[in-house]
Amino acid sequence: MDSYTFHTPIGFLTIREEEQKLTNLFWRAASEKMMKNERHSDFLHEVYTQINEYFEGKREQFDVPLKCEGTPFQQSVWRQLQKIPYGETRSYQEIAIGIGNEKAVRAVGQANNKNPIMIIIPCHRVIHKNGDITGFACGVEVKQYLLELEKGMGLR
C-alpha cells in the first residue's frame, strides 16, 4: 500500500492507495511522526494535485476511484455524503432520511466519524439541524475552515 503525507492549509494530510484506488485520506496531527519510506505513485500524485486544487479554490469535485472498507450501513452513509454539493451542508437527520432510515441520526454521526477519506467523501458538510458545527475528527476549527473555503471560493 503506497502512501504520501504532505502539508495543506489545515495541516498534514496522508493519502493511501491500493491498486490505483484511494483507500484513505486523513489528517495527521503535527505531533505525529511521519511514516518513513513513503512511496509516491503516479496515482497518489494525481490525488495530491486534486487536493491542492481544492485548497486553491480551483476544484469542486474529485475524479479519483475510491476503495472504502466499512459496514454496509457505513457505505450507504458515505455514498449519501458524496451527494452533498460543494458549498452546501446537510444535517445528520437529512442524511439519515436520505439513506431511508430517518431514526438513524446517531448512527449516521458514527459512520461519519469512521469516514476513511475525508474531504473527498465530504463528512465536513454534515452539521446539526440547528446549524451547529460540531463533531469533526480534525477539530471544529478545521471543519469551519473547510466550510468557509467552499462557501467563499468558487472555481476561479
C-alpha positions as a Python dict, from the first residue, in 0.01 Angstrom:
ca = {
    (1, 'M'): (0, 0, 0),
    (2, 'D'): (155, 329, -110),
    (3, 'S'): (111, 644, 99),
    (4, 'Y'): (215, 1006, 89),
    (5, 'T'): (199, 1278, 356),
    (6, 'F'): (201, 1645, 264),
    (7, 'H'): (128, 1987, 410),
    (8, 'T'): (-200, 2171, 343),
    (9, 'P'): (-369, 2480, 490),
    (10, 'I'): (-530, 2256, 754),
    (11, 'G'): (-211, 2072, 845),
    (12, 'F'): (-58, 1748, 724),
    (13, 'L'): (-272, 1506, 527),
    (14, 'T'): (-185, 1147, 445),
    (15, 'I'): (-321, 971, 139),
    (16, 'R'): (-303, 595, 81),
    (17, 'E'): (-382, 384, -219),
    (18, 'E'): (-425, 23, -306),
    (19, 'E'): (-438, -96, -667),
    (20, 'Q'): (-489, 255, -807),
    (21, 'K'): (-778, 331, -569),
    (22, 'L'): (-773, 579, -282),
    (23, 'T'): (-826, 397, 47),
    (24, 'N'): (-751, 673, 300),
    (25, 'L'): (-723, 1049, 324),
    (26, 'F'): (-675, 1159, 680),
    (27, 'W'): (-543, 1445, 889),
    (28, 'R'): (-219, 1390, 1074),
    (29, 'A'): (-152, 1588, 1389),
    (30, 'A'): (176, 1780, 1376),
    (31, 'S'): (294, 1585, 1679),
    (32, 'E'): (263, 1250, 1498),
    (33, 'K'): (572, 1106, 1340),
    (34, 'M'): (578, 1080, 965),
    (35, 'M'): (598, 737, 814),
    (36, 'K'): (939, 651, 673),
    (37, 'N'): (984, 521, 323),
    (38, 'E'): (655, 651, 191),
    (39, 'R'): (615, 569, -175),
    (40, 'H'): (466, 829, -403),
    (41, 'S'): (297, 661, -701),
    (42, 'D'): (166, 842, -1008),
    (43, 'F'): (-184, 776, -877),
    (44, 'L'): (-107, 941, -542),
    (45, 'H'): (48, 1234, -727),
    (46, 'E'): (-287, 1283, -907),
    (47, 'V'): (-476, 1270, -576),
    (48, 'Y'): (-225, 1517, -427),
    (49, 'T'): (-276, 1750, -725),
    (50, 'Q'): (-654, 1739, -695),
    (51, 'I'): (-646, 1807, -320),
    (52, 'N'): (-419, 2107, -375),
    (53, 'E'): (-655, 2236, -645),
    (54, 'Y'): (-938, 2205, -392),
    (55, 'F'): (-750, 2414, -136),
    (56, 'E'): (-668, 2672, -406),
    (57, 'G'): (-1040, 2704, -489),
    (58, 'K'): (-990, 2553, -835),
    (59, 'R'): (-1167, 2219, -779),
    (60, 'E'): (-1515, 2141, -652),
    (61, 'Q'): (-1532, 1773, -746),
    (62, 'F'): (-1278, 1495, -732),
    (63, 'D'): (-1214, 1241, -1001),
    (64, 'V'): (-1032, 951, -836),
    (65, 'P'): (-1153, 597, -778),
    (66, 'L'): (-1218, 511, -414),
    (67, 'K'): (-1198, 190, -215),
    (68, 'C'): (-1361, 229, 126),
    (69, 'E'): (-1387, -55, 371),
    (70, 'G'): (-1680, -37, 608),
    (71, 'T'): (-2009, -194, 703),
    (72, 'P'): (-2299, -182, 456),
    (73, 'F'): (-2456, 91, 673),
    (74, 'Q'): (-2135, 299, 671),
    (75, 'Q'): (-2108, 252, 295),
    (76, 'S'): (-2464, 383, 249),
    (77, 'V'): (-2387, 690, 461),
    (78, 'W'): (-2063, 760, 271),
    (79, 'R'): (-2246, 733, -63),
    (80, 'Q'): (-2504, 981, 66),
    (81, 'L'): (-2230, 1221, 177),
    (82, 'Q'): (-2092, 1223, -176),
    (83, 'K'): (-2425, 1360, -299),
    (84, 'I'): (-2390, 1680, -92),
    (85, 'P'): (-2298, 1956, -338),
    (86, 'Y'): (-1985, 2166, -291),
    (87, 'G'): (-2057, 2468, -72),
    (88, 'E'): (-2370, 2317, 83),
    (89, 'T'): (-2439, 2136, 408),
    (90, 'R'): (-2685, 1874, 523),
    (91, 'S'): (-2795, 1777, 870),
    (92, 'Y'): (-2734, 1435, 1021),
    (93, 'Q'): (-3110, 1390, 1007),
    (94, 'E'): (-3121, 1471, 635),
    (95, 'I'): (-2852, 1210, 573),
    (96, 'A'): (-3050, 954, 776),
    (97, 'I'): (-3361, 1029, 570),
    (98, 'G'): (-3154, 1011, 251),
    (99, 'I'): (-3045, 656, 329),
    (100, 'G'): (-3403, 557, 413),
    (101, 'N'): (-3358, 530, 789),
    (102, 'E'): (-3478, 855, 949),
    (103, 'K'): (-3427, 725, 1304),
    (104, 'A'): (-3056, 650, 1246),
    (105, 'V'): (-2932, 1002, 1320),
    (106, 'R'): (-2677, 893, 1583),
    (107, 'A'): (-2561, 602, 1370),
    (108, 'V'): (-2510, 845, 1080),
    (109, 'G'): (-2288, 1052, 1309),
    (110, 'Q'): (-2087, 743, 1399),
    (111, 'A'): (-2049, 642, 1033),
    (112, 'N'): (-1946, 999, 953),
    (113, 'N'): (-1675, 969, 1220),
    (114, 'K'): (-1543, 648, 1059),
    (115, 'N'): (-1514, 804, 712),
    (116, 'P'): (-1174, 691, 579),
    (117, 'I'): (-1149, 952, 302),
    (118, 'M'): (-1217, 1299, 441),
    (119, 'I'): (-1277, 1594, 206),
    (120, 'I'): (-1341, 1371, -99),
    (121, 'I'): (-1618, 1198, 96),
    (122, 'P'): (-1728, 1530, 247),
    (123, 'C'): (-1814, 1446, 606),
    (124, 'H'): (-1731, 1809, 692),
    (125, 'R'): (-2052, 1914, 513),
    (126, 'V'): (-2270, 1746, 777),
    (127, 'I'): (-2392, 1969, 1060),
    (128, 'H'): (-2665, 1963, 1323),
    (129, 'K'): (-3013, 2059, 1205),
    (130, 'N'): (-2997, 2374, 1420),
    (131, 'G'): (-2686, 2483, 1228),
    (132, 'D'): (-2429, 2397, 1496),
    (133, 'I'): (-2094, 2282, 1365),
    (134, 'T'): (-1957, 2004, 1584),
    (135, 'G'): (-1814, 1659, 1562),
    (136, 'F'): (-1513, 1657, 1332),
    (137, 'A'): (-1210, 1434, 1383),
    (138, 'C'): (-971, 1720, 1294),
    (139, 'G'): (-1147, 1966, 1521),
    (140, 'V'): (-1428, 2215, 1475),
    (141, 'E'): (-1183, 2483, 1353),
    (142, 'V'): (-1080, 2267, 1057),
    (143, 'K'): (-1442, 2184, 977),
    (144, 'Q'): (-1528, 2554, 987),
    (145, 'Y'): (-1230, 2632, 762),
    (146, 'L'): (-1341, 2376, 501),
    (147, 'L'): (-1700, 2504, 504),
    (148, 'E'): (-1582, 2864, 468),
    (149, 'L'): (-1341, 2764, 191),
    (150, 'E'): (-1628, 2610, -3),
    (151, 'K'): (-1869, 2897, 55),
    (152, 'G'): (-1619, 3173, -13),
    (153, 'M'): (-1424, 3034, -304),
    (154, 'G'): (-1586, 2922, -622),
    (155, 'L'): (-1393, 2797, -916),
    (156, 'R'): (-1154, 3061, -1043),
}
